[in-house]
Amino acid sequence: MSGKITLADAPEGRMVKVINIRGGWGVRQRLSQLGIYPGDIIRVVRSGAFRGPVYIDVNGNGIAIGRGVASHIEVEEV
Amino acid sequence: MRIALLGQPNSGKSTIFNSVAGYKSVTSNFPGKTVEYTKTRVNFEGNYFELVDLPGTYSLTSFDLAELEARNYILSGEVDVVINVVDASLLSRGLELTIQLLELEIPSLLVLNMIDDAKKKGIYIDREKLEKVLGIPVVETIAVKGVGLKDVFRIAIEVGKKSQKPKPLLYRKDIEKVIDKLLSILPSELDSLGLPKRFLTVKLLEKDTYIIEKVLTKVPSFKEEIEKHQRILEKTHGKPSDLVISGERHALSMDIFERVAKVKKPKINFVERIDDFVLNKYLGYLILVFVLYAYFNFIFKIGVLIETPITSLFDQFNTFVSAHLGQTLIASILEGIVQGLSGGIGIVIPYLVPFLIGLSLLEDIGYLPRIAYLMDVFMHRIGLHGKAIIPFILGYGCNVPAIMATRILEEPRDRFITAFLATFIPCSARITIIYGLAAYFISPNAALFIFFFNILVIAIIGKILNKILPFSSPGMILEIPRYHIPSIKVVLAKTWLRMKDFIYIAWPLLIVGSIILSLLQYYKIDILLNKILTPITVWILGLPQFVGTTLIFGVLRKELSMIMLMQAAGTNDIIKVMTPEQIFVFTIFVVFYIPCVATIAVLAGEFGWKKSTVITIFSIGLASFLGFIFRLWFLFF
């Protein structure tokens, strides 16, 4: 598959599609509660400075995701 | 009848609750703030019921303590009706909780709150159609403006009287098949758990650790069947079974959303423009520093303005009393009462009120989660993540809610470290002391130094704790809510709610404490206490002996330390009896030593007495050490 990167590396301002969420039950549940599932399209609003959190837009709702978690979310640019 | 409010964080539950309860529940624009539930008795148009405000929960899968608490409460069987509050502008996500609620088969209704916000975002919801799809009543509200709230309670009572149980919505066929299969072989021993069978089955397939543990303690042999069915789902869908179930719920709610809502183009997203500055890589931090600096300056300016005339007035009164009544018992009791009163009016309130108003403003606007976003990087340095900043900030108000707020963190280790560190945050009582002693008698810069020094010490302890308890926390996942324009009514009400504690509990204690100290002095018992404490006060810290008793009172409430100090010194003008260096060392010691009684109790409640004692003893050692260091510093430099 071409262009598979993690959310931590996704460029600012782009729409990306969630491909896979690596990580444990807890992280998967927490993300799913906020409406982040494989297959969903989200927008990377800003990628924090100094390796800070990634700010994404999920259906018009802002969510901050720590870089550690973000590096477990595989996405694909659309 | 008992009615519970259930909803995702920031959906407006607490606002609805407060509309009928007066002001009892603290609302805030931060996900997961309500960590305990609040109850109130309501008389609505001649119908009596009890209303319970539950902590905000994203789902009914047990995840953090607050969510577990909400779920257990609903499952306890004591709830007759559940009012499910949903932020209408986030309907599709909110429905995921609703779907799980329907599985509990408890009479319910859905409240589409903030319907005006939804329209602004271009979302138009067909209420009647949604009622048909869900099979429960749906009410539209704008809770902050009070719109639709009467209908909510009227319908809730109706639903409760009829006791209509909703029907769970169905998933896709192949998943239903697996659910049916597992449901049909549930051992009868599990009936005693009191959970609806379908809900139980779904949670088992979803790998809900809490429920699986409960089931396995009853029927350990059932483990194989559970795992076998989980595997069936995993095989056919190619992903973990919990994702299959939650994904199914997600798809179902998206499907419902598409059927009942029309989405038009939203107006320009103005809020995101604000965040371009507030969350900017560089500008964001500048704004943060500016906001906090302005905040603390604002407190000090207002505080001094009020403090100076009031305390001098009380001081005059005291000189007048001792001049006319001399050293009699009555005079010393009277002096105690006046000192206690003046401590409240003249010292604590001038700083406490502006602090609390400012905190409420920051909270309601929605700035706190943005601070968490900005601070995430720095918090990682001490092995925590951004969300841990929230208990710290709350700690500047009072350590008790700060420690309770550590429940928003997922890991027990993170919670303990955060609570440990939060007890060193100068609460408003200690801020009063920093302002009232260091800033007032030395200089505002001395106070500022103490604040920065305090943060430095906390960071160092954090680093050390991180070494002792190594663990990489999973990281932050935090919703950044929309900005809200704070309502003056809510800000004032919240300030009052937090003030009440001081006025009704601390102030009387202050007055009683002052009288006791006066009596101790009158009968010369304080001399004995001061002697006992001499090793710490005089030998280590180099302070006058009379400060000993004041430190004991400070354990009850921190603000007592300063007021008692003035009482013990016999004047509000401390500079006459202590050198600036001594005042500084005293302030440092008071900022770090023993958390107050209430804090110790909450720590014990959350983490057990052992850990609470460890923190307490550590803090005395730390305070003595730091005080000693500064004493040496002043001696040599």
XYZ file of C-alpha atoms in Angstrom:
715
model
C 0.000 0.000 0.000
C 1.412 3.348 -0.932
C 1.777 6.297 1.409
C 1.141 4.504 4.692
C 2.484 6.692 7.489
C 1.629 7.248 11.136
C -0.499 10.117 12.325
C 2.549 11.533 14.093
C 4.188 12.117 10.721
C 1.127 13.261 8.826
C 1.547 16.758 7.392
C -0.420 19.631 8.817
C -3.601 20.674 7.081
C -4.097 17.348 5.253
C -7.021 14.939 5.237
C -5.969 11.417 6.156
C -7.751 8.091 6.344
C -7.236 5.930 9.417
C -5.950 2.539 8.309
C -5.080 0.745 11.501
C -4.782 1.419 15.194
C -1.947 -0.435 16.833
C -1.831 -0.555 20.601
C -3.781 -2.103 23.420
C -7.420 -2.426 24.293
C -7.359 0.775 26.325
C -6.040 3.000 23.596
C -8.358 1.484 20.988
C -11.362 2.012 23.239
C -10.424 5.570 24.103
C -9.979 6.484 20.464
C -13.167 4.767 19.420
C -15.070 6.673 22.085
C -13.968 9.880 20.465
C -15.077 8.634 17.075
C -11.749 7.534 15.616
C -12.063 4.205 13.780
C -10.198 2.525 10.986
C -11.714 3.727 7.744
C -12.616 7.180 9.041
C -11.290 10.309 7.428
C -9.857 12.927 9.736
C -8.092 16.222 9.233
C -4.712 17.047 10.740
C -5.291 20.606 11.903
C -1.907 21.141 13.495
C 1.022 19.073 14.547
C 2.389 20.496 17.788
C 5.818 22.001 18.174
C 8.688 20.287 19.993
C 7.189 16.852 19.365
C 3.973 17.939 21.051
C 0.535 16.464 20.463
C -1.228 16.245 17.114
C -4.461 18.208 16.877
C -7.022 16.574 14.656
C -10.524 17.366 13.520
C -13.033 14.507 13.705
C -16.385 15.534 12.263
C -15.892 19.113 13.334
C -14.689 18.233 16.813
C -11.159 19.010 17.974
C -9.102 16.274 19.594
C -5.504 16.412 20.819
C -3.550 13.195 20.577
C -0.182 12.780 22.253
C 2.649 11.961 19.888
C 3.162 8.544 21.477
C -0.406 7.538 20.721
C -0.341 9.215 17.325
C 2.642 7.117 16.270
C 0.462 4.031 16.807
C -2.200 5.225 14.412
C -1.481 4.257 10.815
C -2.962 6.624 8.275
C -2.936 7.233 4.575
C -3.164 10.584 2.842
C -6.305 11.093 0.798
C -38.609 8.195 41.663
C -34.939 8.520 40.872
C -33.789 10.115 37.615
C -30.166 10.106 36.462
C -28.468 12.366 33.941
C -26.087 10.489 31.681
C -24.051 11.937 28.863
C -20.662 12.418 27.311
C -18.356 15.055 28.800
C -19.355 18.626 27.958
C -22.832 17.655 26.813
C -24.453 19.972 29.333
C -25.672 17.516 31.999
C -24.491 19.667 34.850
C -26.154 22.739 33.369
C -29.470 20.894 33.256
C -28.882 19.620 36.775
C -28.128 23.072 38.120
C -31.201 24.544 36.486
C -33.342 22.660 38.993
C -30.872 22.102 41.810
C -29.837 25.654 42.453
C -26.111 25.621 42.224
C -24.692 22.365 43.484
C -22.738 20.816 40.696
C -19.580 22.340 39.296
C -19.861 22.648 35.539
C -16.766 23.248 33.549
C -15.639 23.316 30.004
C -13.289 20.414 30.515
C -13.937 16.781 29.674
C -14.361 14.557 32.689
C -14.443 17.197 35.380
C -17.452 15.834 37.268
C -15.792 12.892 38.941
C -18.383 12.314 41.607
C -22.092 12.326 41.274
C -24.234 14.998 42.827
C -27.809 14.467 43.942
C -30.683 16.771 44.613
C -34.339 16.441 45.555
C -36.643 18.153 43.120
C -40.287 19.142 43.336
C -41.377 19.572 39.739
C -44.986 20.656 39.279
C -46.050 18.626 42.303
C -43.974 15.552 41.436
C -41.120 14.719 43.755
C -38.060 12.971 42.420
C -34.372 12.650 43.081
C -32.073 13.881 40.332
C -28.532 12.510 40.014
C -25.797 14.136 37.950
C -23.394 11.406 36.848
C -19.803 11.924 35.688
C -19.457 12.426 31.952
C -18.859 9.158 30.130
C -17.995 8.581 26.515
C -19.234 5.025 26.585
C -20.433 2.329 28.947
C -17.306 0.258 28.501
C -15.516 0.561 31.784
C -12.450 2.573 31.153
C -11.601 5.163 33.725
C -12.843 5.548 37.275
C -15.390 8.228 36.483
C -16.966 6.130 33.747
C -16.998 3.050 35.891
C -18.730 4.986 38.616
C -21.421 6.242 36.269
C -22.029 2.792 34.846
C -22.141 1.060 38.202
C -24.612 3.608 39.456
C -26.996 3.019 36.570
C -26.602 -0.735 36.886
C -27.227 -0.651 40.633
C -30.945 -0.915 39.904
C -31.733 2.221 41.853
C -32.324 4.369 38.803
C -35.874 4.569 37.419
C -35.252 6.848 34.458
C -32.124 7.869 32.590
C -32.017 11.232 30.839
C -29.390 10.799 28.136
C -27.995 14.229 27.292
C -26.312 14.595 23.916
C -24.505 17.555 22.399
C -26.660 17.867 19.284
C -23.742 19.177 17.261
C -21.947 15.894 17.998
C -25.002 13.683 17.570
C -23.341 10.902 15.659
C -20.762 10.373 18.382
C -23.275 10.833 21.171
C -25.470 8.105 19.727
C -22.754 5.549 20.460
C -23.446 6.017 24.147
C -27.189 5.997 23.525
C -26.958 2.641 21.741
C -25.244 1.164 24.794
C -27.755 2.748 27.116
C -30.602 1.076 25.222
C -28.858 -2.236 25.868
C -29.287 -1.635 29.582
C -33.067 -1.741 29.081
C -33.780 1.043 31.553
C -36.561 3.597 30.811
C -34.811 6.469 29.050
C -35.206 9.596 27.011
C -32.792 11.472 24.800
C -32.084 15.175 25.143
C -30.646 16.966 22.119
C -28.881 19.768 23.915
C -27.206 22.798 22.323
C -29.534 22.457 19.372
C -28.650 26.047 18.423
C -24.956 25.143 18.145
C -25.872 22.245 15.901
C -27.762 24.544 13.556
C -24.805 26.903 13.511
C -22.678 23.996 12.410
C -25.211 23.280 9.682
C -26.711 20.158 11.296
C -30.501 19.861 11.136
C -32.025 16.947 13.036
C -35.433 15.404 12.408
C -36.547 14.875 15.994
C -39.597 12.720 15.260
C -37.696 10.435 12.980
C -35.002 9.983 15.632
C -37.722 9.077 18.173
C -38.982 6.368 15.834
C -35.548 4.937 15.177
C -34.512 4.828 18.829
C -37.890 4.010 20.299
C -37.527 6.546 23.111
C -38.750 10.153 23.472
C -36.428 12.854 22.141
C -36.453 16.447 23.443
C -34.618 19.460 22.042
C -33.044 21.910 24.510
C -30.703 24.843 24.874
C -29.806 24.233 28.509
C -27.784 27.403 29.141
C -30.804 29.472 28.127
C -33.267 27.187 29.905
C -35.051 26.334 26.654
C -36.916 23.014 26.686
C -35.948 21.964 30.200
C -39.519 21.792 31.497
C -40.371 19.337 28.725
C -37.396 17.222 29.704
C -38.597 16.703 33.258
C -42.244 16.377 32.293
C -41.419 13.597 29.835
C -38.929 11.991 32.220
C -41.637 11.672 34.873
C -44.061 10.275 32.296
C -41.507 7.710 31.123
C -40.798 6.758 34.724
C -44.463 6.312 35.588
C -45.058 4.089 32.604
C -41.748 2.359 33.158
C -41.341 1.791 29.421
C -38.291 -0.325 28.776
C -36.533 0.445 25.512
C -35.481 -2.231 23.037
C -31.812 -2.543 22.104
C -30.971 -1.725 18.488
C -29.705 -4.579 16.376
C -26.302 -4.909 14.747
C -25.558 -6.623 11.465
C -26.743 -10.198 11.091
C -23.460 -12.043 11.436
C -22.666 -10.209 14.670
C -26.147 -10.758 16.031
C -25.673 -14.456 15.348
C -22.570 -14.587 17.532
C -24.285 -12.528 20.233
C -27.297 -14.876 20.173
C -25.092 -17.920 20.382
C -23.106 -16.701 23.360
C -26.242 -15.332 25.019
C -27.987 -18.693 24.785
C -25.230 -20.456 26.675
C -24.740 -17.873 29.463
C -24.534 -19.863 32.706
C -27.471 -19.228 35.043
C -25.060 -18.316 37.859
C -24.526 -15.017 36.076
C -28.122 -13.937 36.696
C -27.014 -12.754 40.124
C -24.893 -10.047 38.504
C -28.144 -8.270 37.748
C -27.070 -7.243 34.265
C -29.298 -7.409 31.213
C -28.235 -10.492 29.243
C -27.662 -8.782 25.938
C -25.589 -6.029 27.510
C -23.514 -8.626 29.344
C -22.928 -10.629 26.168
C -21.923 -7.597 24.128
C -19.469 -6.473 26.813
C -17.917 -9.942 26.979
C -17.333 -9.868 23.246
C -15.960 -6.354 23.609
C -13.332 -7.597 26.109
C -14.574 -5.325 28.890
C -12.021 -6.220 31.574
C -14.199 -5.265 34.526
C -17.170 -7.362 33.397
C -15.076 -10.311 32.268
C -13.429 -10.396 35.679
C -16.819 -10.393 37.391
C -18.056 -13.202 35.185
C -14.939 -15.301 35.625
C -15.003 -15.067 39.415
C -18.507 -16.559 39.253
C -17.909 -19.134 36.521
C -14.175 -19.538 35.779
C -14.830 -22.270 33.236
C -16.771 -19.902 31.017
C -13.512 -18.319 29.862
C -13.146 -20.768 26.993
C -16.574 -20.014 25.572
C -16.007 -16.265 25.777
C -12.715 -16.502 23.960
C -14.102 -18.896 21.402
C -16.833 -16.431 20.452
C -14.418 -13.523 20.429
C -12.313 -15.522 17.994
C -15.261 -16.140 15.695
C -15.716 -12.383 15.342
C -11.999 -11.832 14.909
C -11.767 -14.415 12.174
C -14.657 -13.139 10.100
C -13.760 -9.459 10.472
C -9.985 -9.593 10.598
C -9.623 -7.313 13.614
C -9.791 -7.556 17.420
C -13.303 -8.362 18.627
C -13.560 -5.193 20.691
C -12.984 -3.176 17.526
C -15.594 -5.248 15.743
C -18.212 -4.366 18.353
C -17.263 -0.725 18.824
C -16.865 -0.343 15.079
C -20.324 -1.773 14.626
C -21.738 0.726 17.096
C -19.889 3.456 15.254
C -21.335 2.353 11.910
C -24.805 2.057 13.409
C -24.732 5.555 14.870
C -23.376 7.015 11.635
C -26.185 5.255 9.828
C -28.813 6.643 12.206
C -27.259 10.074 11.952
C -27.452 10.013 8.179
C -31.080 8.940 8.318
C -32.259 11.631 10.736
C -29.981 14.597 10.068
C -29.311 16.896 7.175
C -25.923 18.534 7.030
C -25.586 21.856 5.275
C -22.477 23.907 4.824
C -21.484 25.390 8.173
C -20.705 29.022 8.693
C -17.007 29.893 8.725
C -15.220 28.194 11.569
C -14.218 31.270 13.499
C -13.104 29.336 16.553
C -10.425 27.485 14.655
C -9.031 30.878 13.693
C -8.642 31.798 17.384
C -6.842 28.513 17.941
C -4.419 29.428 15.168
C -3.001 31.872 17.695
C -3.757 30.202 21.006
C -2.351 26.832 19.983
C 0.419 28.180 17.798
C 3.848 26.603 18.243
C 5.439 29.785 19.503
C 2.723 32.363 19.991
C 0.668 29.869 22.017
C 3.297 29.701 24.749
C 3.677 33.451 24.762
C -0.056 33.826 25.205
C -0.019 31.200 27.963
C 2.703 33.019 29.894
C 0.920 36.314 29.390
C -2.437 34.931 30.533
C -0.987 33.403 33.693
C 1.088 36.492 34.436
C -1.903 38.773 33.983
C -3.996 36.435 36.089
C -1.670 36.469 39.085
C -1.088 40.186 38.803
C -4.793 40.810 38.717
C -5.203 38.850 41.944
C -2.429 40.746 43.660
C -3.559 44.212 42.557
C -7.111 43.659 43.722
C -5.956 41.922 46.885
C -3.666 44.706 48.017
C -6.273 47.308 47.224
C -8.676 45.678 49.649
C -6.268 44.275 52.205
C -4.378 47.385 53.255
C -7.237 49.537 54.592
C -9.061 46.642 56.216
C -6.148 45.157 58.143
C -4.997 48.527 59.412
C -8.525 49.165 60.640
C -8.539 45.914 62.594
C -5.071 46.576 63.937
C -6.216 49.914 65.288
C -9.170 48.233 66.909
C -6.880 45.718 68.629
C -4.577 48.404 70.009
C -7.678 50.197 71.239
C -8.944 47.055 72.996
C -5.663 46.235 74.720
C -5.285 49.855 75.768
C -8.682 49.915 77.449
C -9.170 46.383 78.716
C -5.563 45.524 79.498
C -4.424 41.940 79.889
C -7.724 40.422 80.988
C -9.275 37.128 79.868
C -12.121 38.945 78.127
C -9.701 41.176 76.275
C -7.731 38.245 74.982
C -10.855 36.364 73.860
C -12.106 39.507 72.140
C -8.751 39.934 70.482
C -8.942 36.354 69.226
C -12.375 36.921 67.698
C -11.282 40.117 65.984
C -8.124 38.479 64.628
C -10.167 35.623 63.209
C -12.693 37.955 61.633
C -10.077 40.231 60.193
C -8.116 37.298 58.834
C -11.159 36.304 56.800
C -12.282 39.716 55.630
C -8.951 41.408 55.322
C -6.593 38.761 54.110
C -8.199 35.667 52.671
C -11.201 37.074 50.836
C -9.343 39.827 48.957
C -7.130 37.222 47.281
C -9.483 34.266 47.196
C -12.350 35.978 45.373
C -10.359 37.306 42.414
C -8.526 33.983 42.175
C -11.736 31.996 42.001
C -13.375 34.362 39.534
C -10.337 34.099 37.281
C -10.269 30.308 37.500
C -13.965 30.069 36.650
C -13.428 32.321 33.647
C -10.502 30.277 32.320
C -12.504 27.102 32.861
C -15.702 28.254 31.203
C -14.038 29.793 28.203
C -12.373 26.444 27.560
C -8.769 27.478 28.010
C -7.793 24.677 30.407
C -7.712 21.832 27.845
C -5.741 24.119 25.581
C -3.180 24.522 28.339
C -3.042 20.724 28.489
C -2.359 20.665 24.758
C 0.454 23.192 25.061
C 1.990 21.634 28.154
C 1.957 18.013 26.946
C 5.570 18.210 25.769
C 6.829 19.528 29.088
C 4.797 17.132 31.182
C 6.421 14.251 29.321
C 9.723 15.392 30.781
C 8.461 14.328 34.197
C 6.876 11.170 32.860
C 3.320 12.462 32.765
C 1.245 13.792 29.918
C -0.648 16.981 29.166
C -3.831 16.116 31.001
C -1.918 16.041 34.302
C -1.570 19.803 34.100
C -5.259 20.183 34.931
C -5.025 18.881 38.518
C -2.014 21.157 38.942
C -3.924 24.220 37.823
C -6.923 23.290 39.947
C -4.446 22.842 42.794
C -3.800 26.563 42.774
C -7.412 26.884 43.856
C -7.558 24.043 46.338
C -5.655 20.769 46.567
C -8.789 18.767 47.354
C -10.470 19.090 43.931
C -7.014 18.796 42.382
C -6.523 15.356 43.864
C -10.033 14.324 42.891
C -9.345 15.528 39.364
C -6.443 13.100 39.008
C -9.207 10.638 38.131
C -9.149 12.006 34.605
C -5.820 10.192 34.191
C -5.956 6.618 33.010
C -2.954 5.068 34.753
C -2.873 4.533 38.545
C 0.810 5.407 38.527
C 0.150 8.712 36.758
C -2.623 9.456 39.205
C -0.404 8.869 42.228
C 2.505 10.937 40.919
C 0.197 13.760 39.895
C -1.548 13.776 43.270
C 1.791 13.604 45.062
C 3.060 16.617 43.145
C -0.237 18.494 43.288
C -0.078 18.630 47.086
C 2.942 20.911 46.722
C 1.061 23.351 44.531
C 0.309 26.419 46.639
C -3.478 26.407 47.015
C -5.399 29.658 47.346
C -4.807 29.572 51.104
C -1.072 29.326 50.579
C -1.206 31.871 47.766
C -2.828 34.190 50.267
C 0.150 33.616 52.525
C 2.625 34.193 49.713
C 0.873 37.434 48.836
C 0.069 38.463 52.389
C 3.581 37.850 53.729
C 6.199 37.657 50.993
C 4.682 40.112 48.518
C 3.308 42.475 51.112
C 6.275 42.634 53.485
C 9.175 41.869 51.143
C 8.325 42.577 47.489
C 6.051 41.314 44.700
C 9.142 39.823 43.089
C 9.792 37.726 46.178
C 6.307 36.270 45.738
C 6.904 35.656 42.047
C 10.176 33.949 42.914
C 8.398 31.620 45.314
C 5.915 30.632 42.599
C 8.696 29.813 40.146
C 10.828 28.125 42.777
C 7.811 26.005 43.712
C 7.361 24.868 40.109
C 11.059 24.063 39.877
C 10.930 21.926 43.037
C 7.834 20.124 41.768
C 9.558 19.413 38.460
C 12.600 18.008 40.253
C 10.496 15.793 42.512
C 8.565 14.737 39.422
C 11.782 13.726 37.700
C 12.866 11.734 40.744
C 9.477 10.021 41.089
C 9.627 9.195 37.402
C 12.943 7.437 38.044
C 11.598 5.548 41.060
C 8.349 4.549 39.356
C 9.405 4.142 35.742
C 6.656 3.545 33.235
C 5.805 5.090 29.952
C 2.250 6.306 30.078
C 0.234 5.673 26.938
C -0.004 9.358 26.205
C -2.716 11.911 25.940
C -6.016 11.596 24.166
C -7.992 14.703 24.938
C -10.990 16.391 23.457
C -10.534 20.121 22.915
C -14.010 21.585 23.394
C -15.348 24.578 21.549
C -14.877 27.966 23.160
C -17.835 29.107 25.191
C -18.676 32.660 26.065
C -18.792 32.457 29.859
C -22.021 33.542 31.458
C -21.518 35.967 34.318
C -24.228 34.203 36.288
C -22.449 30.861 36.042
C -19.028 32.342 36.864
C -20.347 34.114 39.935
C -22.365 31.105 41.019
C -19.326 28.875 40.695
C -17.155 31.327 42.596
C -19.763 31.417 45.328
C -19.985 27.621 45.413
C -16.248 27.404 46.000
C -16.264 30.343 48.435
C -18.997 28.767 50.527
C -16.530 26.211 51.745
C -14.289 28.925 53.087
C -17.030 30.983 54.646
C -18.904 28.161 56.349
C -16.049 25.847 57.284
C -12.744 27.661 57.295
C -13.811 30.996 58.643
C -15.512 29.703 61.791
C -12.454 27.491 62.267
C -10.276 30.573 61.918
C -12.207 32.406 64.588
C -12.265 29.424 66.939
C -8.577 28.856 66.266
C -7.804 32.477 67.060
C -9.710 32.265 70.326
C -7.933 29.036 71.274
C -4.581 30.592 70.531
C -5.532 33.639 72.597
C -6.445 31.346 75.479
C -3.253 29.338 75.053
C -1.350 32.576 75.274
C -3.371 33.793 78.219
C -2.640 30.607 80.150
C 0.907 30.474 78.738
C 0.442 26.975 77.233
C 1.684 28.168 73.858
C 5.129 28.518 75.361
C 5.238 24.777 75.971
C 4.101 23.954 72.412
C 6.584 26.393 70.988
C 9.334 24.765 73.012
C 8.457 21.331 71.671
C 8.691 22.630 68.125
C 11.939 24.499 68.752
C 14.100 21.928 66.923
C 12.314 22.703 63.695
C 11.396 26.342 64.090
C 14.446 27.758 65.774
C 17.274 25.292 65.216
C 16.634 24.361 61.602
C 14.750 27.358 60.273
C 16.092 30.126 62.472
C 12.652 31.582 63.122
C 11.355 33.182 66.308
C 10.041 30.620 68.757
C 6.478 31.981 68.713
C 5.797 30.666 65.193
C 5.564 27.089 66.534
C 1.865 27.066 67.427
C 0.914 28.781 64.197
C 2.328 25.876 62.221
C 0.160 23.435 64.137
C -2.943 25.430 63.252
C -1.818 25.541 59.659
C -2.412 21.828 59.366
C -6.119 22.462 59.857
C -6.276 25.144 57.226
C -3.254 26.682 55.631
C -4.514 30.235 55.877
C -4.594 29.790 59.652
C -0.787 29.824 59.670
C -0.546 33.419 58.654
C -3.459 34.689 60.666
C -2.227 32.800 63.692
C 1.205 34.214 63.032
C -0.220 37.697 63.311
C -2.126 36.660 66.361
C 0.932 35.083 67.979
C 3.114 38.037 67.081
C 0.477 40.359 68.514
C 0.381 42.539 65.426
C -0.606 42.432 61.766
C 2.560 44.323 60.988
C 4.809 41.268 61.015
C 7.851 43.168 59.795
C 8.144 44.655 63.275
C 8.859 41.259 64.841
C 10.515 39.266 62.049
C 13.239 40.103 59.559
C 12.403 39.894 55.826
C 14.642 36.812 55.642
C 12.686 35.112 58.415
C 9.383 35.984 56.735
C 10.719 34.463 53.532
C 11.854 31.238 55.208
C 8.550 30.980 57.055
C 6.612 31.398 53.786
C 8.718 28.747 52.038
C 8.169 26.342 54.918
C 4.408 26.920 54.985
C 4.126 26.488 51.211
C 5.717 23.032 51.310
C 4.977 21.507 54.712
C 2.140 19.033 55.453
C -0.922 19.227 53.256
C -3.937 20.461 55.224
C -6.215 17.978 56.982
C -8.763 17.959 54.162
C -6.057 17.174 51.606
C -4.594 14.381 53.726
C -8.068 12.885 54.046
C -8.725 13.017 50.298
C -5.318 11.517 49.569
C -6.113 8.695 51.946
C -9.502 8.222 50.337
C -8.034 8.005 46.852
C -4.766 6.199 47.502
C -4.952 4.729 51.015
C -3.549 5.841 54.346
C -0.118 4.431 53.712
C 0.568 6.569 50.677
C -1.105 9.550 52.300
C 1.243 9.224 55.284
C 4.275 8.875 53.031
C 3.372 12.125 51.263
C 2.768 13.901 54.562
C 6.079 12.874 56.112
C 7.950 13.604 52.906
C 6.483 17.102 52.791
C 7.621 17.956 56.325
C 11.126 16.800 55.488
C 11.124 18.707 52.210
C 9.831 21.918 53.792
C 12.437 21.785 56.568
C 15.184 21.087 54.065
C 14.189 23.941 51.751
C 13.707 26.353 54.651
C 17.134 25.426 55.956
C 18.750 25.945 52.552
C 17.300 29.437 52.289
C 18.387 30.234 55.832
C 21.950 29.260 54.940
C 21.699 31.212 51.720
C 20.731 34.380 53.575
C 23.479 33.742 56.104
C 26.218 33.607 53.509
C 25.012 35.829 50.666
